[in-house]
Coordinates of C-alpha atoms and ligand atoms in Angstrom, one line a residue:
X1122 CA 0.0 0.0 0.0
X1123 CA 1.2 3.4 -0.6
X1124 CA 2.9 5.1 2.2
X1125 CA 1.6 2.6 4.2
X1126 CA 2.6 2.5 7.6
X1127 CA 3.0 0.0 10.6
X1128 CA 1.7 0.6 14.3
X1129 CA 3.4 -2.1 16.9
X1130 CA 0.0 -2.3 19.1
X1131 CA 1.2 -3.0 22.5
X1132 CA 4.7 -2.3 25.0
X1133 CA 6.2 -4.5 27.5
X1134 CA 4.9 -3.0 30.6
X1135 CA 0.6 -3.0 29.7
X1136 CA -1.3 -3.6 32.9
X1137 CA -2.1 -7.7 32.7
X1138 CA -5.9 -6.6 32.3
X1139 CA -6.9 -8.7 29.5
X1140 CA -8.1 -5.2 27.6
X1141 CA -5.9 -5.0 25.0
X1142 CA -7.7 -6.7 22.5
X1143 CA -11.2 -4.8 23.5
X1144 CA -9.1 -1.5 23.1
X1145 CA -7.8 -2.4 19.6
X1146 CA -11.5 -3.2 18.6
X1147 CA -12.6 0.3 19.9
X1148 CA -9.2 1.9 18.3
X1149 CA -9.8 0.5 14.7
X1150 CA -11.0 3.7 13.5
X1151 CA -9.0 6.0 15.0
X1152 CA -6.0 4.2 14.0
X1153 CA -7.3 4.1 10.5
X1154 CA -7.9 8.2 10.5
X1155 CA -4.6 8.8 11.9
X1156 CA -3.3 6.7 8.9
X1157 CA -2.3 3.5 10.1
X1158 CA -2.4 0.6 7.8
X1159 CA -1.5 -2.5 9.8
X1160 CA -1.2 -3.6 13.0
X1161 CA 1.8 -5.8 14.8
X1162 CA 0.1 -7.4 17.8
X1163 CA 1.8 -9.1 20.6
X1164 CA 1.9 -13.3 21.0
X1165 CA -1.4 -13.8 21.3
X1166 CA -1.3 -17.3 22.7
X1167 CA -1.4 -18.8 26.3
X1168 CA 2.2 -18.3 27.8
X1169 CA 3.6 -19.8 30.9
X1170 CA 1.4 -17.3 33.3
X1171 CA -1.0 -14.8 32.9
X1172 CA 0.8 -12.0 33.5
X1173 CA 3.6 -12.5 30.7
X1174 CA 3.7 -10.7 27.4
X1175 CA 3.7 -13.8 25.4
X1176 CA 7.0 -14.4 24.9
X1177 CA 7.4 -17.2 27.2
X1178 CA 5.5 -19.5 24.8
X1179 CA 3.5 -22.7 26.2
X1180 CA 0.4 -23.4 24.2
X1181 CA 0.2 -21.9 20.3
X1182 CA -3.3 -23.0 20.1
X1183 CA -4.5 -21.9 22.7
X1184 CA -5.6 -18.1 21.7
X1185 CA -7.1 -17.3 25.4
X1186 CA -10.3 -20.0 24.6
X1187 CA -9.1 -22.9 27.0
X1188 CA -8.5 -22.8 30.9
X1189 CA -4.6 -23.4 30.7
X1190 CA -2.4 -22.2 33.6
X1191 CA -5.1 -21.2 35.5
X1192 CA -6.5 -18.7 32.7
X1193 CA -8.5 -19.0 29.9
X1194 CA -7.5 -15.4 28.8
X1195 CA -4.2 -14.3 28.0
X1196 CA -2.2 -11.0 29.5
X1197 CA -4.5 -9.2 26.3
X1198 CA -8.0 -10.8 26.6
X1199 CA -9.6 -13.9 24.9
X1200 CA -9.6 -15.4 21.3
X1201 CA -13.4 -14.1 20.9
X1202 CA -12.2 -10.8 21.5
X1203 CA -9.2 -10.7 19.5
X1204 CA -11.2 -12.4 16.6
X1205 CA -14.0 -8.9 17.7
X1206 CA -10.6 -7.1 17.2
X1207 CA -9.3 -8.4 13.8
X1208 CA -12.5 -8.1 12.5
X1209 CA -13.2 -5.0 13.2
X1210 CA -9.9 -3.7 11.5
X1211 CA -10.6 -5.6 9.0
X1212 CA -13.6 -3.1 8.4
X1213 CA -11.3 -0.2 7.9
X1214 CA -8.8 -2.5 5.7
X1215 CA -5.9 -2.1 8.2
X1216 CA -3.5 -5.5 8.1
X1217 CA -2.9 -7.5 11.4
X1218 CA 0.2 -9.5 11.5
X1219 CA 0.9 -11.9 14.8
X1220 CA 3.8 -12.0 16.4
X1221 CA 5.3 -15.2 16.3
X1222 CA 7.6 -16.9 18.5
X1223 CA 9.1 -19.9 17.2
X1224 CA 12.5 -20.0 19.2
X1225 CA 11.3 -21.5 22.5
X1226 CA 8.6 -23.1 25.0
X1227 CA 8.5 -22.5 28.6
X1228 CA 6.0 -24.0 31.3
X1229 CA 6.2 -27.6 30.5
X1230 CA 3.5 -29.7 32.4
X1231 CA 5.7 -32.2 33.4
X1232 CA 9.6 -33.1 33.8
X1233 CA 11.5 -35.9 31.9
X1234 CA 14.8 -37.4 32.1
X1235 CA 17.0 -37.7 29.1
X1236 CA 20.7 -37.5 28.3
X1237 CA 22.3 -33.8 28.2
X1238 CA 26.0 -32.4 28.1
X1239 CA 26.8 -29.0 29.8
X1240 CA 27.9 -26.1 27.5
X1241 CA 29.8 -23.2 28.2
X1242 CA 27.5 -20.2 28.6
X1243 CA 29.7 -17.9 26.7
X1244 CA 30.8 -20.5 24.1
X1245 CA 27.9 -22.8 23.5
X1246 CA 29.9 -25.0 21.1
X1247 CA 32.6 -25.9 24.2
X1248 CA 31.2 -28.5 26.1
X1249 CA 31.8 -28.5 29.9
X1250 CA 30.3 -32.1 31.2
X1251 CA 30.7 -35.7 30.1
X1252 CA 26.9 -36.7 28.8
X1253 CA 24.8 -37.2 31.5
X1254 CA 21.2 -38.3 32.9
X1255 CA 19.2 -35.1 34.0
X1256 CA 15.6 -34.1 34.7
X1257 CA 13.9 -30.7 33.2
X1258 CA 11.0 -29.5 31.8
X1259 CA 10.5 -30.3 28.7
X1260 CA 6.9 -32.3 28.3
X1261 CA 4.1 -30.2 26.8
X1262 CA 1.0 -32.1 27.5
X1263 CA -1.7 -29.1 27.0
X1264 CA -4.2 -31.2 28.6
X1265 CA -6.6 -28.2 28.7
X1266 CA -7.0 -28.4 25.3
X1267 CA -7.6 -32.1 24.8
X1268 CA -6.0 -32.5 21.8
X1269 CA -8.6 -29.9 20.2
X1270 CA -6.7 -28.3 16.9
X1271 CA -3.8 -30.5 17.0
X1272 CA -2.6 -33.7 18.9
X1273 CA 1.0 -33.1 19.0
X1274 CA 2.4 -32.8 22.6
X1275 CA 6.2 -32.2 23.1
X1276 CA 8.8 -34.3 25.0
X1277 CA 12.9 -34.1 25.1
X1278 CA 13.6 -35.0 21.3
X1279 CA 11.7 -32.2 20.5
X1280 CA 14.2 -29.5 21.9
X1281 CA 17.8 -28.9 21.6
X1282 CA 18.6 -27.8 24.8
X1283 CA 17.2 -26.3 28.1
X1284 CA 18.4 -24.0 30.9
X1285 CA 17.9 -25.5 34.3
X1286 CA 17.9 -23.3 37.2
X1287 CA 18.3 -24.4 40.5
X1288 CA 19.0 -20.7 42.4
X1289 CA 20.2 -17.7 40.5
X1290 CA 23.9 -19.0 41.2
X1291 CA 23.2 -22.5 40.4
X1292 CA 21.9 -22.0 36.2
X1293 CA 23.2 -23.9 33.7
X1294 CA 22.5 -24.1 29.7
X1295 CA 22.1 -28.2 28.1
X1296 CA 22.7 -29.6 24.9
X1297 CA 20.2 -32.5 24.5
X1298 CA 21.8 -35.1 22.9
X1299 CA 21.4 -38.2 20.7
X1300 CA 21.1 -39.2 17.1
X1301 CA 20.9 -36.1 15.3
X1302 CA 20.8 -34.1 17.9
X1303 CA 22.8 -30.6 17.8
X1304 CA 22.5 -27.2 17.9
X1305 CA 21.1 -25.9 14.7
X1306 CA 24.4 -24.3 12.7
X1307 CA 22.6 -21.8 10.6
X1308 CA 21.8 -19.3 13.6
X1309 CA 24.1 -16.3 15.0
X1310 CA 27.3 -17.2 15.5
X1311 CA 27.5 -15.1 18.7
X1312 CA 28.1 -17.1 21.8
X1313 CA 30.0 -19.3 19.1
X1314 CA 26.5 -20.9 17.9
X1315 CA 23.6 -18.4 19.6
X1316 CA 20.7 -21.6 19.1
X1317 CA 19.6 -21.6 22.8
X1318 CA 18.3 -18.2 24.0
X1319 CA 16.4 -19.0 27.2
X1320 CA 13.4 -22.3 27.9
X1321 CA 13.5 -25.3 25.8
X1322 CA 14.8 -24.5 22.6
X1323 CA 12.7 -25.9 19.9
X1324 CA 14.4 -28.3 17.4
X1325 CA 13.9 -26.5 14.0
X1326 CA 15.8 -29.4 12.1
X1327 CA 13.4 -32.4 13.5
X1328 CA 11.2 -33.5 10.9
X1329 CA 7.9 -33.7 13.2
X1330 CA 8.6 -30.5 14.7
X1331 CA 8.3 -28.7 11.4
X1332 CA 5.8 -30.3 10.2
X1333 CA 3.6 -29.3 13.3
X1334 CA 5.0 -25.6 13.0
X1335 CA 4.2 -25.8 9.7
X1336 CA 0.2 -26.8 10.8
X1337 CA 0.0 -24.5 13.1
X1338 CA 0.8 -21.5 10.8
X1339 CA -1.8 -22.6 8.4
X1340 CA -3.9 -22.7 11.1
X1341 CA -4.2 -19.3 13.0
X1342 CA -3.3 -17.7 9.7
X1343 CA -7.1 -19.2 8.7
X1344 CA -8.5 -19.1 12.4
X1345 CA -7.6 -15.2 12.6
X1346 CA -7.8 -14.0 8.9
X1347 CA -3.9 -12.6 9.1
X1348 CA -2.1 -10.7 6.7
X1349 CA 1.3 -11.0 8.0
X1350 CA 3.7 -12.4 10.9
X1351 CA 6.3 -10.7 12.4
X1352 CA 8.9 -13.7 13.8
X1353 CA 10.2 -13.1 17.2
X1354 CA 14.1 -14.1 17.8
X1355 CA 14.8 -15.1 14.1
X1356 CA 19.0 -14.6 14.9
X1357 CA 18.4 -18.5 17.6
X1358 CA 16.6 -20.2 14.7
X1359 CA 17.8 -22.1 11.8
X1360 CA 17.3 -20.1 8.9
X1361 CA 16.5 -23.2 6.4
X1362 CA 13.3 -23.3 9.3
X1363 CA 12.4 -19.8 8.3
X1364 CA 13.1 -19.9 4.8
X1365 CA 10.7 -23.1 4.4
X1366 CA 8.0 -21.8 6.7
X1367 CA 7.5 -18.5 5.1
X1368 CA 7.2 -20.5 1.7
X1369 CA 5.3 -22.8 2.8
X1370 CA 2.7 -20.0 4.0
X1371 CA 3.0 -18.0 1.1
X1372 CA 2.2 -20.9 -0.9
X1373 CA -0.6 -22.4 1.0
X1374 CA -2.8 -18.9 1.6
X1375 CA -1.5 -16.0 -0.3
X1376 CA 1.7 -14.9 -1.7
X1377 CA 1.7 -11.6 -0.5
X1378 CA 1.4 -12.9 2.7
X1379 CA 3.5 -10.8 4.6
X1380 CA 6.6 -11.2 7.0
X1381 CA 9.2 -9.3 9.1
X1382 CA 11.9 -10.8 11.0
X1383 CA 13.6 -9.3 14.6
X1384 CA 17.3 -9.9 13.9
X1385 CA 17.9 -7.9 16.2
X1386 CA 22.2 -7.1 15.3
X1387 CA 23.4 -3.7 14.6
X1388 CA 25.5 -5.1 11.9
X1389 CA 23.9 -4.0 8.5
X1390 CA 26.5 -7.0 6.6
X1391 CA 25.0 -9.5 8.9
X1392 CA 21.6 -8.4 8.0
X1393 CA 22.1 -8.1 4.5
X1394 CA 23.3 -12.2 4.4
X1395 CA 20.6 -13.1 6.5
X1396 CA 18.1 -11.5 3.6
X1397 CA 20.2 -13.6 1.0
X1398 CA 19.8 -16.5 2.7
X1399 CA 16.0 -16.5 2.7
X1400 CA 16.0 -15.1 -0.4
X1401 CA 14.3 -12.1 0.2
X1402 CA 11.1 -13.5 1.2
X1403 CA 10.6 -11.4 4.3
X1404 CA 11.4 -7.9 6.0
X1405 CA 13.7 -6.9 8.3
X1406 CA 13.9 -4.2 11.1
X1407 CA 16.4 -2.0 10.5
X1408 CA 18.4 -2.4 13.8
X1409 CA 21.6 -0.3 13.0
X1410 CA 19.1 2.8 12.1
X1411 CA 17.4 2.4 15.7
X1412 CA 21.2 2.9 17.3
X1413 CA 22.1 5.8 14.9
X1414 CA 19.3 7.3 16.0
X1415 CA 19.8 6.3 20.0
X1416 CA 23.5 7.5 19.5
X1417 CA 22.2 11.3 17.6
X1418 CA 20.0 11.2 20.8
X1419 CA 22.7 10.9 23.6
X1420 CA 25.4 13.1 21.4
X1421 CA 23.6 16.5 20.8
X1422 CA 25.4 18.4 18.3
X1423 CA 28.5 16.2 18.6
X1424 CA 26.7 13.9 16.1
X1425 CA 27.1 14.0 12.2
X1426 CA 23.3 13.9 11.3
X1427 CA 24.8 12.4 8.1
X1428 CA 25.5 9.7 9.6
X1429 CA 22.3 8.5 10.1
X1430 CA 21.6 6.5 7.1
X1431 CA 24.6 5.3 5.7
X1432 CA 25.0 1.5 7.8
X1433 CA 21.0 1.6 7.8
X1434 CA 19.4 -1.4 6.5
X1435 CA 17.0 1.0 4.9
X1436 CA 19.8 2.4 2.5
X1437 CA 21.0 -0.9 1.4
X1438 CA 17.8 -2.9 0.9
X1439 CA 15.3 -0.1 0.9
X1440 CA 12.3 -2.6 0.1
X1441 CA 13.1 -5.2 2.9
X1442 CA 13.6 -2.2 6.1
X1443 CA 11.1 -1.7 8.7
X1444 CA 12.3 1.3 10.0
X1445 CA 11.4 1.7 13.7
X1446 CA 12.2 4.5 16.7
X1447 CA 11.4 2.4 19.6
X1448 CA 10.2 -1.3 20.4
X1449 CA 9.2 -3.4 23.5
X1450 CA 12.7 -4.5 23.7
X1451 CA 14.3 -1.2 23.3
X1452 CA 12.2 1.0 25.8
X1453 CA 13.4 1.4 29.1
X1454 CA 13.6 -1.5 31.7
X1455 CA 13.2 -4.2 29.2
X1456 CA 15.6 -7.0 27.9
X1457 CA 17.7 -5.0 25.0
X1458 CA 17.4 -1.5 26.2
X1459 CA 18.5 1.1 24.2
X1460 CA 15.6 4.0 24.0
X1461 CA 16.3 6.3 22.4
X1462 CA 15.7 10.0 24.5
X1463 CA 12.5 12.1 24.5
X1464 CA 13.9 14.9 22.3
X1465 CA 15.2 13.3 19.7
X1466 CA 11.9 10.6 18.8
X1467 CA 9.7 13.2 16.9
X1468 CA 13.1 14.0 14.3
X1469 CA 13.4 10.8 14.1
X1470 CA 10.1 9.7 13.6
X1471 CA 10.3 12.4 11.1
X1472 CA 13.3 11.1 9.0
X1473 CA 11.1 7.4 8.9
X1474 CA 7.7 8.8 8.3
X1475 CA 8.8 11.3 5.9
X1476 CA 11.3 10.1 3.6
X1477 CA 10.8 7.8 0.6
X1478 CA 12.2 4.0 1.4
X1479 CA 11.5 2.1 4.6
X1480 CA 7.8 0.2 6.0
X1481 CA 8.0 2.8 9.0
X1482 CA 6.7 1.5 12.5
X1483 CA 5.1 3.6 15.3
X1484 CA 5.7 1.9 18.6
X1485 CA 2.5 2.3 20.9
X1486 CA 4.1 3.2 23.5
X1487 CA 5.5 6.6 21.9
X1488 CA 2.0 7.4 20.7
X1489 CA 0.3 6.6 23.6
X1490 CA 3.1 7.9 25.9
X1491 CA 5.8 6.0 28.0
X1492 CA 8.4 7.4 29.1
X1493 CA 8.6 10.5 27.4
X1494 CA 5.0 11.8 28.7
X1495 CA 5.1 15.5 26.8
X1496 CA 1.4 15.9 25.4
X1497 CA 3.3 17.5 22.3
X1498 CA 4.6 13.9 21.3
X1499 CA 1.5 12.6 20.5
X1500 CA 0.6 15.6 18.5
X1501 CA 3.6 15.9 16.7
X1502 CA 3.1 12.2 15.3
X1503 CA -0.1 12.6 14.3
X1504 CA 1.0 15.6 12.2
X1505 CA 3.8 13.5 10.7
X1506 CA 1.1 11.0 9.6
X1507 CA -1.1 13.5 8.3
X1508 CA 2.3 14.9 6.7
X1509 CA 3.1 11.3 5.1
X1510 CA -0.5 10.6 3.9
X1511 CA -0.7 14.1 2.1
X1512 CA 2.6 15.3 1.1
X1513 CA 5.3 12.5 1.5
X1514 CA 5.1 11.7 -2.1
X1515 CA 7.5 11.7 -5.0
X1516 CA 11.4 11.7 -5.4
X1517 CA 13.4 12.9 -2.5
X1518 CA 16.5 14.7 -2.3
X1519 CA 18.8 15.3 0.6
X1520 CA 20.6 18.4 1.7
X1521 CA 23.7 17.3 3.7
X1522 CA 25.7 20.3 3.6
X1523 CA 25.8 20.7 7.5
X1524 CA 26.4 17.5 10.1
X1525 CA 24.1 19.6 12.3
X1526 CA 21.7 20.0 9.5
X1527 CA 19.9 18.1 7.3
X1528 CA 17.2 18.7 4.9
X1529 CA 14.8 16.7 2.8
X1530 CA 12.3 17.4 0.2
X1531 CA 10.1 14.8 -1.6
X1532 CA 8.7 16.6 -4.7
X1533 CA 5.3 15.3 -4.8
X1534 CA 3.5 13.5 -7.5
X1535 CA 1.3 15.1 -10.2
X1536 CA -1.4 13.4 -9.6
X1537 CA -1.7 14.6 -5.7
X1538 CA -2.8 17.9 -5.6
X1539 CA -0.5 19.5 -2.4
X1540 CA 1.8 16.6 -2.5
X1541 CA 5.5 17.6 -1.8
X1542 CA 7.4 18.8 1.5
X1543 CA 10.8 20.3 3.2
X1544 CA 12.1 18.9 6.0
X1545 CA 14.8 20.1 8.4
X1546 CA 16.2 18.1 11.2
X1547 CA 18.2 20.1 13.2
X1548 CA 20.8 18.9 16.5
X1549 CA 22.3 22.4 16.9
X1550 CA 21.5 24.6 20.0
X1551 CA 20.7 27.4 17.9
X1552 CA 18.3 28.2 15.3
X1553 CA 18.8 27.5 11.8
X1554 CA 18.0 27.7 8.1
X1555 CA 18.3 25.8 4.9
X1556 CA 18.1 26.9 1.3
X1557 CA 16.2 24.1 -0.4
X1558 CA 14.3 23.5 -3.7
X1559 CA 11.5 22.2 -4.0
X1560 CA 10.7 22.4 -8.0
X1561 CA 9.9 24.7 -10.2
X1562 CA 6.2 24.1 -10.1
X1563 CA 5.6 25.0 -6.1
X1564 CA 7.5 28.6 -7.3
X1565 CA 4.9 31.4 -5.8
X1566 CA 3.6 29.1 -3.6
X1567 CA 3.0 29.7 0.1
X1568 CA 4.3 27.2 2.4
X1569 CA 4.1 26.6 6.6
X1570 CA 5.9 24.8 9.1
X1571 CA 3.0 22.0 9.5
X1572 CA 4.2 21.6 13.4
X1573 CA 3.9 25.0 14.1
X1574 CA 6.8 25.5 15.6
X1575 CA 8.5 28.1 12.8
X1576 CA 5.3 30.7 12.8
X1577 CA 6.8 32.6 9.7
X1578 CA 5.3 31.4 6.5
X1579 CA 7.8 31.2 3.2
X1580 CA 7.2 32.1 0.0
X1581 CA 8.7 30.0 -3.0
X1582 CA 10.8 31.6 -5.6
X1583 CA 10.3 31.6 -8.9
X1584 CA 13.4 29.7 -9.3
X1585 CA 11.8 26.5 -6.9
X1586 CA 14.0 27.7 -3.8
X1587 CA 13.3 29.2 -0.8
X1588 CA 15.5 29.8 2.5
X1589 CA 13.4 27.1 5.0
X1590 CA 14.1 27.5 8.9
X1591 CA 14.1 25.4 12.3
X1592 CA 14.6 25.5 15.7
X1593 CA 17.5 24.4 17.7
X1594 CA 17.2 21.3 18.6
X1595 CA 14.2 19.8 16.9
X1596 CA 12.6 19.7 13.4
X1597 CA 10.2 21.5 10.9
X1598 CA 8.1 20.1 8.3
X1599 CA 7.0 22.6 5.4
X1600 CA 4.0 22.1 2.9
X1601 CA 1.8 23.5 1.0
X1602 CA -0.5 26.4 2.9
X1603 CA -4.1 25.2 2.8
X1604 CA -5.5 22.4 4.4
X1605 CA -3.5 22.3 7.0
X1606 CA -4.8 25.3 8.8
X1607 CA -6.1 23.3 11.9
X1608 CA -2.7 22.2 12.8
X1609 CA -2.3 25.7 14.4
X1610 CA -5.2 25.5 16.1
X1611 CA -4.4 22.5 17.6
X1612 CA -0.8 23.2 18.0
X1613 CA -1.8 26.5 20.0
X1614 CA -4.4 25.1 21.8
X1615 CA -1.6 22.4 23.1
X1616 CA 0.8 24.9 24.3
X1617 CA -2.1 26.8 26.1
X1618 CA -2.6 24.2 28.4
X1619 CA 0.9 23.5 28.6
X1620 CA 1.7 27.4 30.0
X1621 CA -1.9 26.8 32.5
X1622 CA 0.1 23.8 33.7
X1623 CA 3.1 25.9 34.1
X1624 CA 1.3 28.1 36.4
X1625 CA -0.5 25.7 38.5
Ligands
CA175 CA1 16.9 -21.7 18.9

C-alpha cells in the first residue's frame, strides 16, 4: 500500500488486564484516521502465566479459549475478542500481522529425564560435562485443550537444549543429545552458535517439529484471517526453518502474505546475508538505524546527522527495512534497552515517516506515551502521519551540507494535488536555516511549518528555492499552505494548556 505505515500495538509494561484486544477493537478507526495501515500485535497465545507478554510461549493454540495455567485469557483478553478485534480492523482495511515466536517453550507440564551435556555459557559450542542423565521440563501435555486443533504434545527430542535453574547462582545451559541431535548451525554465530536463548529450545531441524509448526501457521493464519507475521528471535533459529515456513505460507494462503523478522544485530552486513539467505522472502527491522538514532539522541550536536543513514538497512535494501524508533525491547527496563531520549523521537520519527524507502513503524508506546510523557509527542506524530498521507510523495533529495543540519524534500507527485514537502532536522542549539528546492512548479507558492513551531510562512521563488528555517534542537516540516490550517489550532491550543500547567 502506498505510504503505508506499521503501528506495533502494545509495550512491554501493559497492565495484565486482558483489555488489549477490546481497546484495539474500539481503536480500529481511530488508528485508521490517523493513517495506520497495519497492525503488529503481541503473542497472542497462552504463555507460561498470565501476566507474561507472550514471549514465554506454552500453548500456540490456545488463543485465550481454553483454561490453561489457571487462565482461559491471555495477559490481552480472549480469542473471541481478539477475533472482535481483527475483524473490526478488517472493516477499515488495516493489516494484522501476529507476532510469532518460534525460538522456544516455557511452562512444560511435566519433567523428563533424558541425556544432556553441559555447555559453556559464553561459548555454546565448548562442552563443559561428560553426557549425563538429567531431569527438566520439557513435556508439553496441554491437557486443557484435549487434543482440540492438533494432537502433537512435546517431550525431550523435541528441543535442543534447556536452561535449568536451581538458584540464581546455580543456572546452567544443556545440549540435548542423541542421534541427530545438535544445535542448529545456521543461527548467529555469537556465543559461538547463539541456538539456545532462554526455555526449551525448539528443534527447528526435526522433521515432526516442522511439520507441526508448519500446521500451526496454516492454522491461526485461517482461524484469525492474518495478513502477515512478524517472527520473534529469528537470529536462535535455523534459517532453512524460516526460509521453508514463510514459503510454505505463502504458498498455501496468499503470496503476499506478509513477513518481518527481529534480527535484532546492529550489523547491516549480517543483515544483508541473512536476507540472502531467505532469499528475500521477508522484511527486516532496521536495527543499526534504531542505534544511529539512539546514538544522535545521547550526542547532541556532537553527532554527524549524516551519519544516520549510511550502515542503515534502509539504504541498502530499501524494500526489505522496517524502520522503527522504539520497540518493546528497546524501551526502558526491558531486555535489549537502548531507547532512544524524548527529544530526539519526533526528528526521528520524522526522517522514517517522511522520507521515501522504509515500512516505518510507530511503537505504541511513543504514541500513547511511555516514558517521554510531553502531550506535544503525541501531537507531533499525528501531524507526521497527516504529513506522510498528504505530502510524503515523489522523489526525495537530501541536503547534507551541514552534520548539524539536514534537509529533505520529496517533490510530490502530479497526480496529488498539495503533495511535496521540506524537511529540516536540526541537532544544533541554535536556530537555523536551509536553502532548499522544491521544483519549479511550487514557485509562488506559500508554504508553513506543519508543526507549528516556525510561525513565519515562506514564499517559494520563482526559481523552486526558498530559505526554510528550524529551531534548535528539533525539526520542521513545510508544505503547501491550505488544508493544513487546523494544525495551528491544535498546536496552540496544546501549548495553552501546557503554560496553564506551568502556572498551577
Ligand atoms: Ca533456537
Amino acid at each position: 500500500m502506498k505510504n503505508g505505515v506499521m503501528m506495533q500495538y502494545f509495550e512491554w509494561n501493559l497492565p495484565n488486564d486482558g483489555l488489549l484486544w477490546k481497546k484495539l477493537k474500539e481503536d480500529a478507526v481511530n488508528l485508521h484516521q490517523l493513517g495506520i495501515t497495519a497492525v503488529w500485535i503481541p503473542p497472542a497465545y497462552k504463555a507460561s502465566e498470565q501476566k507474561n507478554q507472550g514471549y514465554a510461549a506454552y500453548d500456540l493454540y490456545d488463543l485465550g479459549e481454553f483454561y490453561q495455567k489457571e487462565t482461559i485469557r491471555t495477559k490481552y483478553g480472549t480469542k473471541a475478542e481478539l477475533i472482535d478485534a481483527i475483524e473490526e480492523l478488517h472493516k477499515y482495511r488495516i493489516s494484522v500481522y501476529l507476532d510469532v515466536v518460534f525460538n522456544h517453550k516455557i511452562g512444560a507440564d511435566q519433567k523428563e529425564k533424558f541425556i544432556a551435556v553441559k555447555v559453556d555459557p559464553e561459548n555454546r559450542t565448548i562442552e563443559i560435562s561428560d553426557p549425563a542423565e538429567i531431569e527438566g521440563w520439557t513435556q508439553f501435555n496441554f491437557s486443557g485443550r484435549k487434543g482440540r486443533y492438533s494432537p502433537f504434545t512435546w517431550h525431550s527430542y523435541h528441543f535442543t537444549g534447556i536452561e535449568i535453574e536451581n538458584s540464581k547462582e546455580d543456572k546452567h545451559i544443556y545440549r540435548i543429545t542423541g542421534e541427530n541431535k545438535h544445535w542448529s548451525q545456521d543461527v548467529d554465530k555469537e556465543k559461538g552458535n547463539f541456538d539456545f536463548l532462554m526455555g526449551a529450545d525448539v528443534d527447528h531441524k526435526h522433521p515432526d517439529v516442522i511439520s507441526e509448526l508448519n500446521n500451526w501457521g496454516n492454522w491461526v493464519v485461517k482461524e484469525l484471517h492474518l495478513d502477515g507475521m512478524r517472527l520473534d528471535a529469528i537470529k536462535h533459529i535455523s534459517s532453512a526453518f524460516i526460509h521453508q515456513f514463510v514459503d510454505h505460507i505463502k504458498t498455501s494462503n496468499n503470496p503476499n502474505f506478509y513477513f518481518v523478522g527481529e534480527y535484532w544485530k546492529a550489523d547491516l552486513l549480517t543483515l544483508e546475508n541473512y536476507l540472502k539467505t531467505v532469499d528475500y522472502s521477508i522484511d527486516l527491522f532496521d536495527v543499526p538505524l534504531h542505534y544511529n538514532f539512539r546514538e544522535a539522541s545521547m550526542s547532541g550536536d556532537k553527532y554527524d546527522l549524516r551519519k544516520l543513514f549510511s550502515n542503515a538497512l534502509v539504504a541498502r535494501s530499501p524494500s526489505h527495512a522496517v524502520t522503527f524508533v522504539d520497540n518493546h525491547d528497546s524501551q526502558q527496563g526491558s531486555s535489549l534497552e537502548s531507547e532512544v531520549e524524548c527529544w530526539f523521537k519526533p526528528l526521528a520519527y520524522a526522517l522514517i515517516l517522511l522520507r521515501k524507502d522504509g515500512y516505518p513503524c510507530l511503537f505504541y508506546g511513543d504514541y500513547y506515551g511511555i516514558g517521554c510523557q510531553e502531550p506535544v509527542q503525541k501531537n507531533l506524530l499525528k501531524i507526521l502521519l497527516e504529513a506522510r498521507q498528504k505530502h510524503a510523495y515523489g522523489e526525495e533529495k537530501l541536503y547534507l551540507s551541514s552534520p548539524n543540519v539536514i534537509g529533505l524534500v520529496r517533490y510530490g507527485d502530479n497526480g496529488r494535488p498539495n503533495s511535496g514537502l521540506a524537511t529540516l532536522i536540526s541537532n544544533h542549539d541554535t536556530n537555523l536555516s536551509l536553502m532548499m528546492n522544491v521544483g519549479l512548479q511550487k514557485a509562488g507558492e506559500k508554504w508553513i511549518d506543519l508543526t507549528g513551531s516556525v510561525k513565519q510562512a515562506v514564499e517559494i521563488g520563482k526559481d523552486g528555492i526558498a530559505e526554510f528555517h528550524v529551531l534548535a534542537r528539533n525539526f520542521s516540516v513545510w508544505a503547501k499552505w491550505g488544508n493544513t490550517r487546523k494544525h495551528f489550532i491544535g498546536i496552540s491550543d496544546i501549548l495553552k494548556r501546557i503554560k496553564s500547567k506551568c502556572r498551577k
